[in-house]
Amino acid sequence: MGTLTEESVGQYLKENPGFLASWFVDHADDDTLKILARKLKQDAISLRNSRSPLPPESGLSAVEERADSPRSSSEDSLSTDQSEVKKIQNYTTFSKVGRNSITSMIFRKYLDGDRTRRASVKKDLDDLRRMSEEELFMELIRDIASELDVTVLCHKILQNVSILTNSDRGSMFLVRGSKENKYLVSKLFDVTESSTLEQSIHTEANEIIVPFGVGIAGNVAKSREAININDVYADPRFNQEVDKKTGYRTHSILSMPILNYEGEVIGVAQIINKVSGNHEFTKQDEELFHKYLTFCGIGITNAQLFEMSVNEFKRNQLLLHLARGIFEEQSNLEKLVQKIMLDAQDLLKCEKCSVYLLEDSFER
């Protein structure tokens, strides 16, 4: 390899302006960018001052001169350069400090994995039950308003619904699958007012899958209408095997769809066994349940979109890292292929990876 000189570096940068811009974005500090911006501004002022003004007899004002005379290519270039420098400054500033908002702080915590799943922060149950219906409703809405973790949000919803309707426990199913083949997956099961998230969550290993139109939850998802059953053992849609496995006796079920802002079903929530009276859910319970799930549908949709944006951001960061690594390693084919395979394994979460290179000629 030849000796690296300032002249050769300068020549390379002239021939590769894209690399220079990319380097500034990734590595230049604020002081360097300010110096560059100041220099471009001074050059632009000098160029403007050096232009000879039109004689007075021309009858053209300075404004008319600027409007009618064509801009020189050097002026356009300077204007473009200043614009690009401004973009670079804005980009680097954003990259270093980010937007000064609560949302950006939450987003950064999700990216860094520095977040804890918090249970509902509620007052004592006795205090809640002493509230009026309207006060209780608003208190439970505030409890879920800022939650962006889908699992924690669903757990809070079921606990709050149990308080609102005075039910013993609840379960939630979320919609999965393609538009043509949708099904329900149990997200949380048998959530009570006092149960923890860890006790109620269903992992992929023990989740229950319910096709649309099957069972109580499946019929609710398909019809988009609530089902209120006072005696589940008299209804053929109820699966009695669940009670046999858990040892719990189900008397009544109130099941309702959770809709997004477009009216599409995104989940089904069920509450089980009214605690007071004859264990039957009333019309008032249905109205409260429906009203609360309207807000819950908005919250779940927002949490799912936030989760998707975090995952997409991480994916794009990994792709950028992959692309940068490929372009940095251009001198050794073996190292380049090895880097591609390692990054591909990280991206696709696979155990093994192979790369096949196409040769120009092949002799047997």
Short mmCIF file of C-alpha atoms in Angstrom, two decimals:
data_model
loop_
_atom_site.label_atom_id
_atom_site.label_comp_id
_atom_site.label_asym_id
_atom_site.label_seq_id
_atom_site.Cartn_x
_atom_site.Cartn_y
_atom_site.Cartn_z
CA MET A 1 0.00 0.00 0.00
CA GLY A 2 1.39 3.42 -0.98
CA THR A 3 2.07 6.30 1.38
CA LEU A 4 -1.07 8.17 2.40
CA THR A 5 -0.64 11.88 1.73
CA GLU A 6 -2.85 14.90 2.29
CA GLU A 7 -2.98 15.41 -1.46
CA SER A 8 -4.20 11.86 -2.13
CA VAL A 9 -6.84 12.13 0.62
CA GLY A 10 -8.04 15.44 -0.79
CA GLN A 11 -8.26 13.99 -4.28
CA TYR A 12 -10.27 11.01 -2.99
CA LEU A 13 -12.73 13.30 -1.18
CA LYS A 14 -13.21 15.37 -4.34
CA GLU A 15 -14.01 12.24 -6.32
CA ASN A 16 -16.28 10.81 -3.60
CA PRO A 17 -18.49 13.62 -2.24
CA GLY A 18 -21.04 11.09 -0.98
CA PHE A 19 -18.45 9.55 1.34
CA LEU A 20 -17.53 12.99 2.65
CA ALA A 21 -21.15 13.82 3.46
CA SER A 22 -21.61 10.43 5.13
CA TRP A 23 -18.46 10.95 7.21
CA PHE A 24 -19.67 14.37 8.39
CA VAL A 25 -23.01 12.90 9.46
CA ASP A 26 -21.39 10.07 11.42
CA HIS A 27 -18.25 11.68 12.86
CA ALA A 28 -18.11 15.49 12.66
CA ASP A 29 -18.57 17.32 15.96
CA ASP A 30 -20.56 20.51 16.45
CA ASP A 31 -17.49 22.77 16.43
CA THR A 32 -16.36 21.47 13.04
CA LEU A 33 -19.82 21.97 11.57
CA LYS A 34 -20.02 25.51 12.95
CA ILE A 35 -16.65 26.40 11.40
CA LEU A 36 -17.76 25.02 8.04
CA ALA A 37 -21.08 26.89 8.19
CA ARG A 38 -19.31 30.15 9.12
CA LYS A 39 -16.87 29.77 6.23
CA LEU A 40 -19.65 29.15 3.71
CA LYS A 41 -21.57 32.15 5.02
CA GLN A 42 -18.51 34.41 4.70
CA ASP A 43 -17.87 33.21 1.15
CA ALA A 44 -21.48 33.89 0.21
CA ILE A 45 -21.32 37.44 1.65
CA SER A 46 -18.04 38.14 -0.15
CA LEU A 47 -19.45 36.93 -3.44
CA ARG A 48 -22.58 39.06 -3.06
CA ASN A 49 -20.57 42.18 -2.16
CA SER A 50 -18.21 41.71 -5.10
CA ARG A 51 -21.02 41.92 -7.64
CA SER A 52 -21.08 45.37 -9.32
CA PRO A 53 -24.42 47.15 -8.82
CA LEU A 54 -26.40 48.29 -11.85
CA PRO A 55 -26.08 51.96 -12.73
CA PRO A 56 -28.78 54.30 -11.41
CA GLU A 57 -30.00 55.05 -14.91
CA SER A 58 -31.04 51.48 -15.38
CA GLY A 59 -34.12 52.21 -13.27
CA LEU A 60 -33.95 48.81 -11.58
CA SER A 61 -34.10 48.56 -7.84
CA ALA A 62 -32.06 46.08 -5.89
CA VAL A 63 -35.15 43.92 -5.46
CA GLU A 64 -35.86 43.96 -9.20
CA GLU A 65 -32.24 43.11 -9.90
CA ARG A 66 -32.39 40.04 -7.72
CA ALA A 67 -35.72 38.99 -9.15
CA ASP A 68 -34.84 39.40 -12.85
CA SER A 69 -31.17 38.47 -12.98
CA PRO A 70 -30.37 34.74 -13.18
CA ARG A 71 -28.60 33.19 -10.23
CA SER A 72 -25.08 32.07 -10.92
CA SER A 73 -24.17 28.43 -10.48
CA SER A 74 -21.72 29.36 -7.74
CA GLU A 75 -24.49 31.08 -5.77
CA ASP A 76 -26.76 28.07 -6.15
CA SER A 77 -23.94 25.84 -5.02
CA LEU A 78 -23.29 27.94 -1.94
CA SER A 79 -26.98 28.04 -1.06
CA THR A 80 -27.19 24.27 -1.44
CA ASP A 81 -24.04 23.74 0.62
CA GLN A 82 -25.38 25.92 3.42
CA SER A 83 -28.64 24.01 3.37
CA GLU A 84 -26.80 20.69 3.55
CA VAL A 85 -24.62 21.87 6.44
CA LYS A 86 -27.75 22.98 8.29
CA LYS A 87 -29.27 19.54 7.74
CA ILE A 88 -26.11 17.88 9.03
CA GLN A 89 -26.10 20.11 12.12
CA ASN A 90 -29.74 19.33 12.81
CA TYR A 91 -29.15 15.62 12.32
CA THR A 92 -26.13 15.42 14.60
CA THR A 93 -27.85 17.51 17.27
CA PHE A 94 -30.91 15.22 17.17
CA SER A 95 -28.69 12.12 17.24
CA LYS A 96 -26.85 13.32 20.32
CA VAL A 97 -29.64 14.78 22.45
CA GLY A 98 -32.87 13.69 20.74
CA ARG A 99 -36.16 15.52 21.04
CA ASN A 100 -36.70 17.07 24.44
CA SER A 101 -39.94 15.26 25.24
CA ILE A 102 -41.28 12.58 27.54
CA THR A 103 -42.08 10.41 24.52
CA SER A 104 -38.45 10.40 23.37
CA MET A 105 -37.34 9.38 26.87
CA ILE A 106 -39.83 6.50 26.89
CA PHE A 107 -38.77 5.49 23.38
CA ARG A 108 -35.10 5.46 24.42
CA LYS A 109 -35.90 3.27 27.44
CA TYR A 110 -37.68 0.77 25.20
CA LEU A 111 -34.71 0.71 22.80
CA ASP A 112 -32.19 0.24 25.59
CA GLY A 113 -34.34 -2.35 27.37
CA ASP A 114 -34.13 -0.16 30.46
CA ARG A 115 -37.76 -0.42 31.53
CA THR A 116 -39.67 -2.34 34.13
CA ARG A 117 -43.17 -3.69 33.78
CA ARG A 118 -45.23 -1.85 36.31
CA ALA A 119 -48.47 -3.05 37.78
CA SER A 120 -51.41 -0.72 38.22
CA VAL A 121 -50.68 2.13 40.57
CA LYS A 122 -54.07 2.43 42.21
CA LYS A 123 -55.48 3.58 45.47
CA ASP A 124 -56.73 1.13 48.05
CA LEU A 125 -59.66 -0.92 46.72
CA ASP A 126 -61.87 0.33 49.53
CA ASP A 127 -61.12 3.93 48.51
CA LEU A 128 -61.97 3.12 44.90
CA ARG A 129 -65.25 1.52 45.83
CA ARG A 130 -66.24 4.61 47.82
CA MET A 131 -65.94 6.75 44.68
CA SER A 132 -68.91 7.62 42.55
CA GLU A 133 -69.28 5.69 39.30
CA GLU A 134 -68.03 8.66 37.25
CA GLU A 135 -65.02 9.28 39.53
CA LEU A 136 -64.10 5.60 39.49
CA PHE A 137 -64.40 5.45 35.71
CA MET A 138 -62.08 8.44 35.21
CA GLU A 139 -59.59 7.11 37.77
CA LEU A 140 -59.35 3.78 35.93
CA ILE A 141 -58.97 5.52 32.56
CA ARG A 142 -56.06 7.57 33.92
CA ASP A 143 -54.48 4.32 35.10
CA ILE A 144 -54.13 3.02 31.52
CA ALA A 145 -53.74 6.31 29.62
CA SER A 146 -49.93 6.41 29.46
CA GLU A 147 -49.15 2.68 29.33
CA LEU A 148 -47.32 1.63 26.14
CA ASP A 149 -46.44 -1.96 27.02
CA VAL A 150 -49.19 -4.12 25.47
CA THR A 151 -48.97 -6.89 28.07
CA VAL A 152 -49.01 -4.55 31.07
CA LEU A 153 -51.82 -2.56 29.50
CA CYS A 154 -54.00 -5.66 29.03
CA HIS A 155 -53.37 -6.71 32.63
CA LYS A 156 -54.39 -3.28 33.91
CA ILE A 157 -57.52 -3.33 31.75
CA LEU A 158 -58.71 -6.64 33.16
CA GLN A 159 -58.02 -5.61 36.76
CA ASN A 160 -59.84 -2.32 36.27
CA VAL A 161 -62.82 -3.98 34.58
CA SER A 162 -63.10 -6.37 37.53
CA ILE A 163 -63.32 -3.37 39.84
CA LEU A 164 -65.85 -1.57 37.62
CA THR A 165 -68.20 -4.53 37.22
CA ASN A 166 -67.48 -6.27 40.54
CA SER A 167 -66.51 -9.47 38.72
CA ASP A 168 -64.30 -12.24 40.09
CA ARG A 169 -61.78 -12.49 37.25
CA GLY A 170 -61.20 -11.84 33.58
CA SER A 171 -59.30 -12.99 30.50
CA MET A 172 -58.19 -11.35 27.28
CA PHE A 173 -57.56 -12.63 23.77
CA LEU A 174 -55.82 -10.63 21.04
CA VAL A 175 -56.32 -11.07 17.30
CA ARG A 176 -53.50 -12.61 15.27
CA GLY A 177 -53.11 -13.95 11.74
CA SER A 178 -53.74 -12.61 8.24
CA LYS A 179 -56.87 -10.79 7.13
CA GLU A 180 -58.21 -14.00 5.57
CA ASN A 181 -57.24 -16.29 8.46
CA LYS A 182 -57.65 -14.49 11.78
CA TYR A 183 -57.64 -16.21 15.16
CA LEU A 184 -57.51 -15.31 18.85
CA VAL A 185 -54.56 -15.91 21.16
CA SER A 186 -54.90 -15.84 24.94
CA LYS A 187 -52.80 -12.94 26.20
CA LEU A 188 -53.81 -13.07 29.85
CA PHE A 189 -55.93 -15.62 31.69
CA ASP A 190 -57.78 -15.56 35.02
CA VAL A 191 -56.73 -12.05 36.05
CA THR A 192 -58.12 -10.99 39.43
CA GLU A 193 -57.95 -7.69 41.30
CA SER A 194 -54.90 -8.93 43.22
CA SER A 195 -53.13 -11.21 40.71
CA THR A 196 -49.71 -10.22 39.41
CA LEU A 197 -48.73 -9.93 35.77
CA GLU A 198 -46.39 -12.93 36.03
CA GLN A 199 -49.19 -15.13 37.38
CA SER A 200 -51.60 -14.25 34.59
CA ILE A 201 -49.51 -13.95 31.44
CA HIS A 202 -49.65 -16.67 28.81
CA THR A 203 -46.39 -17.38 26.98
CA GLU A 204 -46.19 -18.96 23.53
CA ALA A 205 -45.78 -22.37 25.17
CA ASN A 206 -49.09 -22.30 27.06
CA GLU A 207 -51.19 -19.88 25.03
CA ILE A 208 -54.68 -20.87 23.93
CA ILE A 209 -55.55 -20.43 20.24
CA VAL A 210 -59.22 -19.86 19.39
CA PRO A 211 -60.39 -19.64 15.74
CA PHE A 212 -62.99 -17.01 14.84
CA GLY A 213 -66.48 -18.46 15.27
CA VAL A 214 -65.44 -21.14 17.79
CA GLY A 215 -66.44 -20.98 21.46
CA ILE A 216 -67.73 -17.89 23.25
CA ALA A 217 -64.72 -15.67 22.53
CA GLY A 218 -64.52 -16.84 18.92
CA ASN A 219 -68.21 -16.05 18.31
CA VAL A 220 -67.80 -12.60 19.86
CA ALA A 221 -64.84 -11.89 17.58
CA LYS A 222 -66.73 -13.06 14.50
CA SER A 223 -70.02 -11.29 15.21
CA ARG A 224 -68.48 -8.18 16.87
CA GLU A 225 -71.32 -8.35 19.40
CA ALA A 226 -71.28 -8.92 23.16
CA ILE A 227 -72.40 -12.21 24.69
CA ASN A 228 -73.83 -12.27 28.23
CA ILE A 229 -74.43 -15.79 29.57
CA ASN A 230 -75.95 -16.29 33.01
CA ASP A 231 -75.49 -20.08 33.11
CA VAL A 232 -72.51 -21.16 31.01
CA TYR A 233 -73.08 -24.89 31.57
CA ALA A 234 -76.38 -24.57 29.71
CA ASP A 235 -74.62 -23.02 26.70
CA PRO A 236 -72.96 -25.44 24.22
CA ARG A 237 -70.37 -22.83 23.26
CA PHE A 238 -68.74 -23.01 26.71
CA ASN A 239 -65.75 -25.35 27.02
CA GLN A 240 -66.19 -27.18 30.33
CA GLU A 241 -62.70 -28.70 30.07
CA VAL A 242 -61.20 -25.43 31.27
CA ASP A 243 -63.06 -25.68 34.60
CA LYS A 244 -62.05 -29.33 34.95
CA LYS A 245 -58.37 -28.47 34.50
CA THR A 246 -58.35 -25.45 36.82
CA GLY A 247 -60.87 -26.63 39.40
CA TYR A 248 -62.67 -23.29 39.13
CA ARG A 249 -66.48 -23.19 38.79
CA THR A 250 -67.67 -20.75 36.14
CA HIS A 251 -71.26 -19.53 36.54
CA SER A 252 -71.58 -16.52 34.24
CA ILE A 253 -69.56 -14.85 31.48
CA LEU A 254 -69.77 -11.42 29.89
CA SER A 255 -67.66 -11.32 26.73
CA MET A 256 -67.15 -8.24 24.54
CA PRO A 257 -65.11 -7.35 21.44
CA ILE A 258 -62.35 -4.75 21.59
CA LEU A 259 -62.42 -2.54 18.49
CA ASN A 260 -59.90 -0.13 17.01
CA TYR A 261 -60.78 3.29 15.60
CA GLU A 262 -61.79 1.69 12.28
CA GLY A 263 -64.24 -0.66 13.95
CA GLU A 264 -62.09 -3.75 13.41
CA VAL A 265 -61.85 -6.40 16.12
CA ILE A 266 -58.40 -6.39 17.72
CA GLY A 267 -59.27 -8.51 20.75
CA VAL A 268 -61.91 -9.99 23.04
CA ALA A 269 -62.23 -9.34 26.78
CA GLN A 270 -64.14 -11.64 29.13
CA ILE A 271 -65.20 -11.16 32.73
CA ILE A 272 -66.33 -14.14 34.78
CA ASN A 273 -68.71 -14.57 37.73
CA LYS A 274 -70.34 -11.50 39.17
CA VAL A 275 -69.25 -11.47 42.82
CA SER A 276 -72.44 -10.03 44.29
CA GLY A 277 -76.00 -11.28 43.98
CA ASN A 278 -76.75 -14.32 41.86
CA HIS A 279 -73.48 -14.14 39.85
CA GLU A 280 -75.29 -12.68 36.81
CA PHE A 281 -74.08 -9.61 34.91
CA THR A 282 -76.64 -6.83 34.45
CA LYS A 283 -77.34 -4.40 31.61
CA GLN A 284 -75.52 -1.74 33.62
CA ASP A 285 -72.45 -4.00 33.72
CA GLU A 286 -72.66 -4.36 29.94
CA GLU A 287 -72.81 -0.58 29.47
CA LEU A 288 -69.85 0.05 31.79
CA PHE A 289 -67.83 -2.75 30.18
CA HIS A 290 -68.56 -1.44 26.68
CA LYS A 291 -67.76 2.17 27.60
CA TYR A 292 -64.44 1.25 29.22
CA LEU A 293 -63.39 -1.03 26.35
CA THR A 294 -63.89 1.86 23.92
CA PHE A 295 -60.97 3.66 25.58
CA CYS A 296 -59.07 0.39 25.92
CA GLY A 297 -59.29 -0.22 22.17
CA ILE A 298 -57.55 3.10 21.55
CA GLY A 299 -54.90 2.34 24.16
CA ILE A 300 -54.16 -1.17 22.84
CA THR A 301 -53.93 0.10 19.25
CA ASN A 302 -51.48 2.84 20.29
CA ALA A 303 -49.41 0.39 22.34
CA GLN A 304 -49.25 -2.06 19.43
CA LEU A 305 -48.20 0.71 17.03
CA PHE A 306 -45.55 1.86 19.49
CA GLU A 307 -44.26 -1.70 19.84
CA MET A 308 -44.10 -2.03 16.04
CA SER A 309 -42.22 1.27 15.70
CA VAL A 310 -39.66 0.21 18.33
CA ASN A 311 -39.10 -3.14 16.59
CA GLU A 312 -38.84 -1.47 13.18
CA PHE A 313 -36.37 1.09 14.53
CA LYS A 314 -34.19 -1.68 15.96
CA ARG A 315 -34.37 -3.56 12.65
CA ASN A 316 -33.35 -0.47 10.66
CA GLN A 317 -30.49 0.22 13.06
CA LEU A 318 -29.23 -3.31 12.51
CA LEU A 319 -29.53 -2.96 8.73
CA LEU A 320 -27.58 0.31 8.84
CA HIS A 321 -24.92 -1.36 10.96
CA LEU A 322 -24.77 -4.19 8.43
CA ALA A 323 -24.45 -1.83 5.47
CA ARG A 324 -21.78 0.26 7.20
CA GLY A 325 -19.76 -2.84 8.03
CA ILE A 326 -19.92 -4.10 4.44
CA PHE A 327 -18.71 -0.80 2.99
CA GLU A 328 -15.94 -0.48 5.57
CA GLU A 329 -14.48 -3.89 4.75
CA GLN A 330 -13.57 -3.83 1.04
CA SER A 331 -10.00 -5.15 1.02
CA ASN A 332 -10.47 -8.76 2.17
CA LEU A 333 -13.18 -10.97 0.66
CA GLU A 334 -12.95 -13.61 3.39
CA LYS A 335 -13.42 -11.06 6.17
CA LEU A 336 -16.28 -9.43 4.28
CA VAL A 337 -18.15 -12.72 3.82
CA GLN A 338 -17.60 -13.62 7.48
CA LYS A 339 -18.98 -10.26 8.58
CA ILE A 340 -22.03 -10.67 6.33
CA MET A 341 -22.77 -14.10 7.82
CA LEU A 342 -22.39 -12.95 11.43
CA ASP A 343 -24.63 -9.92 10.89
CA ALA A 344 -27.18 -12.01 8.99
CA GLN A 345 -27.36 -14.47 11.90
CA ASP A 346 -27.94 -11.60 14.29
CA LEU A 347 -30.59 -10.08 12.04
CA LEU A 348 -32.50 -13.29 11.28
CA LYS A 349 -31.92 -14.98 14.67
CA CYS A 350 -30.75 -18.21 13.03
CA GLU A 351 -28.15 -20.76 14.17
CA LYS A 352 -26.22 -21.18 10.92
CA CYS A 353 -25.65 -19.16 7.78
CA SER A 354 -23.99 -19.87 4.43
CA VAL A 355 -22.90 -17.62 1.58
CA TYR A 356 -22.39 -18.92 -1.97
CA LEU A 357 -20.36 -16.87 -4.45
CA LEU A 358 -20.93 -17.10 -8.19
CA GLU A 359 -17.74 -17.54 -10.21
CA ASP A 360 -17.37 -16.46 -13.83
CA SER A 361 -16.23 -19.86 -15.05
CA PHE A 362 -16.72 -23.40 -13.82
CA GLU A 363 -14.56 -26.33 -14.93
CA ARG A 364 -15.40 -29.98 -14.18
#
